[in-house]
Every structure is written in C-alpha cells, then in structure tokens.
Short mmCIF file of C-alpha atoms and ligand atoms in Angstrom, two decimals:
data_model
loop_
_atom_site.label_atom_id
_atom_site.label_comp_id
_atom_site.label_asym_id
_atom_site.label_seq_id
_atom_site.Cartn_x
_atom_site.Cartn_y
_atom_site.Cartn_z
CA MET F 1 0.00 0.00 0.00
CA MET F 2 2.77 2.44 0.91
CA LEU F 3 4.45 1.77 -2.40
CA GLU F 4 1.24 2.40 -4.34
CA ARG F 5 0.58 5.62 -2.47
CA GLY F 6 4.07 6.88 -3.11
CA SER F 7 3.81 6.13 -6.77
CA ILE F 8 0.84 8.44 -7.41
CA ALA F 9 2.77 11.36 -5.97
CA ASP F 10 5.91 10.33 -7.88
CA ARG F 11 4.10 9.94 -11.18
CA TYR F 12 2.29 13.23 -10.74
CA ALA F 13 5.51 15.08 -9.89
CA SER F 14 7.45 13.71 -12.84
CA LEU F 15 4.51 14.29 -15.16
CA ARG F 16 4.34 17.94 -14.06
CA GLU F 17 8.04 18.25 -14.85
CA GLU F 18 7.58 16.72 -18.29
CA ILE F 19 4.61 18.99 -19.00
CA ASP F 20 6.57 22.06 -17.90
CA ALA F 21 9.50 21.02 -20.10
CA ALA F 22 7.16 20.55 -23.07
CA MET F 23 5.55 23.94 -22.44
CA ARG F 24 9.00 25.57 -22.30
CA SER F 25 10.07 24.02 -25.58
CA LEU F 26 6.81 25.17 -27.19
CA GLY F 27 7.48 28.69 -25.93
CA ARG F 28 4.28 28.61 -23.89
CA SER F 29 4.14 29.99 -20.38
CA LEU F 30 4.20 27.48 -17.53
CA GLY F 31 0.88 27.33 -15.78
CA ALA F 32 -1.00 27.89 -19.05
CA ALA F 33 -1.99 24.22 -19.02
CA ARG F 34 -3.93 22.81 -16.10
CA VAL F 35 -4.04 19.11 -15.25
CA VAL F 36 -7.37 17.47 -14.50
CA ALA F 37 -6.78 14.10 -12.87
CA VAL F 38 -9.27 11.65 -14.35
CA THR F 39 -10.41 9.46 -11.48
CA LYS F 40 -12.99 7.13 -13.05
CA PHE F 41 -12.83 3.66 -11.46
CA GLN F 42 -10.20 4.89 -8.99
CA PRO F 43 -10.97 4.44 -5.30
CA ARG F 44 -11.38 7.46 -3.05
CA ASP F 45 -8.05 6.66 -1.34
CA ALA F 46 -6.21 7.18 -4.61
CA ILE F 47 -7.97 10.52 -5.14
CA VAL F 48 -7.10 11.67 -1.63
CA GLU F 49 -3.49 10.74 -2.35
CA ALA F 50 -3.51 12.67 -5.62
CA ILE F 51 -4.90 15.75 -3.86
CA ALA F 52 -2.14 15.49 -1.27
CA ALA F 53 0.33 15.38 -4.17
CA GLY F 54 -1.01 18.66 -5.53
CA VAL F 55 -3.92 17.71 -7.82
CA ALA F 56 -6.47 20.54 -7.72
CA SER F 57 -9.01 19.30 -10.30
CA VAL F 58 -10.53 15.89 -10.94
CA GLY F 59 -12.63 14.54 -13.79
CA GLU F 60 -15.32 11.87 -13.50
CA ASN F 61 -17.42 10.17 -16.20
CA TYR F 62 -20.25 8.65 -14.18
CA VAL F 63 -22.60 10.50 -11.84
CA LYS F 64 -23.41 7.58 -9.60
CA GLU F 65 -19.79 6.67 -9.12
CA ALA F 66 -18.76 10.25 -8.41
CA GLU F 67 -21.51 10.96 -5.89
CA GLY F 68 -20.15 8.92 -3.02
CA LYS F 69 -16.51 9.09 -3.97
CA LEU F 70 -15.98 12.83 -4.38
CA ALA F 71 -18.17 13.98 -1.49
CA GLY F 72 -16.40 16.58 0.59
CA LEU F 73 -13.09 16.44 -1.25
CA PRO F 74 -11.39 19.84 -1.59
CA VAL F 75 -10.99 19.74 -5.34
CA ARG F 76 -12.55 21.24 -8.49
CA LYS F 77 -14.90 18.66 -9.98
CA HIS F 78 -15.21 18.28 -13.75
CA PHE F 79 -17.91 16.16 -15.35
CA ILE F 80 -16.41 14.60 -18.48
CA GLY F 81 -18.93 11.84 -19.23
CA HIS F 82 -21.97 11.71 -21.47
CA VAL F 83 -24.68 14.07 -20.21
CA GLN F 84 -27.92 12.12 -19.80
CA THR F 85 -30.78 14.59 -19.44
CA ASN F 86 -32.35 12.67 -16.55
CA LYS F 87 -29.11 13.13 -14.57
CA ALA F 88 -28.72 16.84 -15.25
CA ARG F 89 -29.91 17.85 -11.80
CA ARG F 90 -27.37 15.64 -10.03
CA ILE F 91 -24.60 16.75 -12.38
CA ALA F 92 -25.33 20.41 -11.65
CA GLN F 93 -25.37 19.71 -7.92
CA LEU F 94 -22.13 17.78 -7.78
CA PHE F 95 -19.85 19.31 -10.39
CA ASP F 96 -18.14 22.68 -10.81
CA VAL F 97 -17.92 22.43 -14.59
CA VAL F 98 -19.47 20.20 -17.27
CA GLU F 99 -17.06 19.55 -20.15
CA SER F 100 -19.29 17.40 -22.29
CA VAL F 101 -22.24 19.46 -23.53
CA ASP F 102 -22.75 18.12 -27.05
CA ARG F 103 -26.39 18.81 -27.94
CA VAL F 104 -29.14 21.28 -27.25
CA GLU F 105 -31.26 18.90 -25.14
CA ALA F 106 -28.37 18.31 -22.76
CA ALA F 107 -27.73 22.04 -22.52
CA ARG F 108 -31.40 22.78 -21.82
CA ALA F 109 -31.56 20.11 -19.12
CA LEU F 110 -28.47 21.57 -17.44
CA GLU F 111 -29.93 25.06 -17.78
CA ARG F 112 -33.10 24.00 -15.94
CA ALA F 113 -31.03 22.30 -13.25
CA ALA F 114 -28.72 25.29 -12.78
CA ALA F 115 -31.70 27.66 -12.66
CA ALA F 116 -33.40 25.51 -10.00
CA LEU F 117 -30.21 25.57 -7.95
CA GLY F 118 -29.82 29.31 -8.48
CA ARG F 119 -26.30 28.94 -9.81
CA ALA F 120 -24.32 29.68 -12.94
CA LEU F 121 -22.80 26.54 -14.43
CA PRO F 122 -19.58 26.70 -16.47
CA VAL F 123 -19.65 24.37 -19.48
CA LEU F 124 -17.43 23.31 -22.35
CA LEU F 125 -18.88 22.16 -25.66
CA GLN F 126 -17.64 18.72 -26.66
CA VAL F 127 -16.56 18.57 -30.29
CA ASN F 128 -16.43 15.26 -32.13
CA ILE F 129 -13.11 15.00 -33.97
CA SER F 130 -12.99 11.24 -34.31
CA PRO F 131 -14.85 8.47 -36.11
CA SER F 132 -14.27 6.28 -33.03
CA GLU F 133 -16.05 8.68 -30.68
CA ARG F 134 -19.83 8.38 -30.17
CA PHE F 135 -20.44 11.76 -28.61
CA GLY F 136 -19.71 15.38 -29.38
CA VAL F 137 -21.05 17.93 -31.83
CA THR F 138 -19.45 17.70 -35.26
CA PRO F 139 -17.37 20.77 -36.18
CA ASP F 140 -19.85 21.79 -38.91
CA ARG F 141 -22.66 21.99 -36.34
CA PHE F 142 -20.57 23.63 -33.64
CA ASP F 143 -21.60 27.23 -34.34
CA ALA F 144 -25.31 26.37 -34.24
CA LEU F 145 -24.92 24.64 -30.86
CA LEU F 146 -22.82 27.52 -29.55
CA ASP F 147 -25.50 30.03 -30.55
CA GLU F 148 -28.18 28.01 -28.74
CA VAL F 149 -26.17 27.50 -25.56
CA ARG F 150 -25.28 31.17 -25.42
CA THR F 151 -28.98 32.00 -25.07
CA LEU F 152 -29.21 29.93 -21.86
CA GLU F 153 -28.96 32.26 -18.90
CA HIS F 154 -27.39 29.95 -16.35
CA LEU F 155 -24.75 28.30 -18.54
CA ARG F 156 -21.38 29.93 -19.19
CA VAL F 157 -19.51 28.64 -22.23
CA GLU F 158 -15.86 28.50 -21.17
CA GLY F 159 -14.51 26.70 -24.24
CA VAL F 160 -14.18 23.34 -25.93
CA MET F 161 -13.39 19.72 -25.04
CA ALA F 162 -12.50 16.95 -27.46
CA ILE F 163 -11.25 13.38 -27.44
CA ALA F 164 -8.65 12.29 -29.99
CA PRO F 165 -9.21 9.39 -32.37
CA ILE F 166 -8.22 5.98 -31.01
CA ALA F 167 -5.18 4.30 -32.56
CA ALA F 168 -4.35 7.32 -34.70
CA THR F 169 -0.90 8.35 -35.85
CA ARG F 170 0.60 11.45 -34.25
CA GLU F 171 -0.14 13.36 -37.46
CA GLU F 172 -3.80 12.26 -37.47
CA THR F 173 -4.13 13.21 -33.82
CA SER F 174 -2.60 16.63 -34.42
CA ARG F 175 -4.88 17.25 -37.39
CA ALA F 176 -7.96 16.29 -35.34
CA PHE F 177 -6.84 18.57 -32.52
CA GLU F 178 -6.67 21.46 -34.99
CA TRP F 179 -10.38 20.96 -35.78
CA ALA F 180 -11.17 21.32 -32.07
CA ARG F 181 -8.91 24.33 -31.80
CA ALA F 182 -10.72 26.06 -34.67
CA CYS F 183 -14.02 25.61 -32.79
CA PHE F 184 -12.38 26.81 -29.57
CA GLU F 185 -11.26 30.01 -31.27
CA ARG F 186 -14.85 30.77 -32.18
CA SER F 187 -16.19 29.86 -28.73
CA GLY F 188 -15.19 33.07 -26.99
CA GLY F 189 -13.92 30.96 -24.08
CA ASP F 190 -10.46 30.38 -22.69
CA VAL F 191 -10.44 26.64 -21.99
CA LEU F 192 -9.30 24.13 -24.60
CA SER F 193 -9.50 20.68 -23.02
CA LEU F 194 -7.48 18.38 -25.28
CA GLY F 195 -5.06 15.65 -24.36
CA MET F 196 -5.14 12.40 -22.44
CA SER F 197 -2.31 10.17 -21.19
CA GLY F 198 -1.32 9.01 -24.68
CA ASP F 199 -1.54 12.28 -26.59
CA TRP F 200 -0.92 15.20 -24.23
CA ARG F 201 2.21 16.34 -26.08
CA GLU F 202 0.29 16.76 -29.34
CA ALA F 203 -2.47 18.49 -27.35
CA LEU F 204 -0.07 21.05 -25.88
CA ALA F 205 1.33 21.71 -29.34
CA ALA F 206 -2.24 22.37 -30.52
CA GLY F 207 -2.72 24.95 -27.77
CA SER F 208 -4.51 22.87 -25.15
CA THR F 209 -5.01 24.67 -21.83
CA GLU F 210 -6.22 21.60 -19.99
CA LEU F 211 -5.02 17.99 -20.01
CA ARG F 212 -7.28 15.22 -18.73
CA LEU F 213 -4.91 12.61 -17.38
CA GLY F 214 -5.91 9.28 -15.85
CA THR F 215 -3.51 6.41 -16.34
CA ALA F 216 -0.45 8.69 -16.51
CA ILE F 217 -1.16 9.68 -12.89
CA PHE F 218 -2.83 6.62 -11.38
CA GLY F 219 -1.47 3.76 -13.47
CA PRO F 220 -3.79 1.26 -15.16
CA ARG F 221 -7.45 1.70 -14.21
CA PRO F 222 -9.08 -0.91 -11.95
CA ALA F 223 -12.02 -2.72 -13.56
CA LYS F 224 -15.21 -0.70 -13.23
CA GLU F 225 -16.81 -3.60 -11.38
CA ALA F 226 -14.47 -2.83 -8.50
CA ILE F 227 -16.23 0.49 -7.91
CA GLY F 228 -19.79 0.00 -9.06
CA ARG F 229 -21.70 2.67 -10.89
C1 PLP R 1 -10.91 8.25 -19.29
C2 PLP R 1 -10.86 9.61 -19.88
C3 PLP R 1 -9.68 10.37 -19.85
C4 PLP R 1 -8.36 9.88 -19.28
O1 PLP R 1 -7.81 8.86 -20.05
P1 PLP R 1 -6.29 8.37 -19.83
O2 PLP R 1 -5.91 7.77 -21.11
O3 PLP R 1 -6.34 7.39 -18.70
O4 PLP R 1 -5.48 9.56 -19.48
C5 PLP R 1 -9.74 11.65 -20.36
N1 PLP R 1 -10.87 12.18 -20.89
C6 PLP R 1 -12.01 11.46 -20.93
C7 PLP R 1 -13.22 12.09 -21.53
C8 PLP R 1 -12.04 10.16 -20.44
O5 PLP R 1 -13.19 9.46 -20.51
#
C-alpha cells in the first residue's frame, strides 16, 4: 500500500516536470496548461493521495460513481462523461464544470437544473473529432450549438473539449486537434481541453489549456466492477 501511495505522488511530480519542459520548448508559459486528474474507477483513497500530491481538479465520467466518492473532497470537480438529461440535476449539484455538452437537449436540461439551484454553471462544448467517438457535436454543427447554448442564462460557455481518435498516428491526432482548436477560437472561451495520457504532447502543441490525465497519474485503471456505478 505504501508503495502504491508513493507512486501516485511520484508519477504526478514527474509528469508535471515533463509537462513544464514541453511547455517551455513550445514557448508557452508554464501554468498555461492545467491538469485534470481523471479518477474514473479509482478508489477514493487514490484521489485523496492525488490531492495530497497537488492535484487541484478531478474529472469523472459517471454521476453515480462520483456521488459517493468525491463527497467533501477539496478539489474542483469536472464532469467529463456523457450528459444524460435525466441526470442533469445531479450533475449540476455535484460538479463545478461540465465539459461534455454536445447537444441542445443536454444544454437545456443543465440550464433548468442550474436555474433551479440558483447557480451559474460553467460548461465546455464537446466537439467530435474522431470516427471512433460516439459523442460530441461535429465541427460543422458547432456554431449552431454555440449560438443556442449562449442563449441559456445559467450556462457559461468556457470553451471546448475533445477526445482524440483511437489508434491514430501522431499526425492524425494533431490534425484532429486542430479541428477542435478552430471551434475553440470561435467559442469566446479560454479553456481548450485536449489531451489524455497518450496524446498530451500533441495536445499542448495544438494549444490545449487543460489535459485530462488518468492512467499517466494513477497507473492502469481498476475494472469498473471494482467500484460500481
Ligand atoms: C478516461 C478519460 C480520460 C483519461 O484517459 P487516460 O488515457 O487514462 O489519461 C480523459 N478524458 C475522458 C473524456 C475520459 O473518458
């Protein structure tokens, strides 16, 4: 157990160093890219350890899983999973930002939930840049979605999130990231959430301001059955 605990802190520290080095070589200012630790299927102990190691933001994909696990933790909570309209209320209650708004119905459900809670809810619009990804608005329909979401009083569009194609070459990944970046530039926001454990270098080169990192921090994910959702 001690070894495992130490390794989260060690991995996070060396990852931060690698990210800073990459930012320096890109001529970008350090601190211009935030790390969101993706904690799906990770036990609460591991999250507590990551927070002790300096993690300030976590990302979760499943509402039910996050509800018990994240309760009371001093960390910024990002919802990065598919937004089901019947879970909008719980998402708006539990999370500080929703990164995965990809259609008008989801946005409207979150708007109603945020209004009922009397809060403003920061959101990112999820752009689909990959044939392997089920969710996200396609780049050609991005502006229409953006226009709709901007009319919703309680949602604040802070930028764009996207997931790279699976098993793509570095060139394909970089090209896909450019599609997301083009949408981001029209969004009026300042958050570009691109980059996971396998492609964060390409993401930083494409201007990402937020990396969503799971396995690079925690190691291989436990099976979801171990947590229950
Ligand atoms: C699981 C997940 C991640 C993290 O993936 P890793 O490859 O473990 O870094 C990032 N973003 C989303 C949307 C995810 O579902």
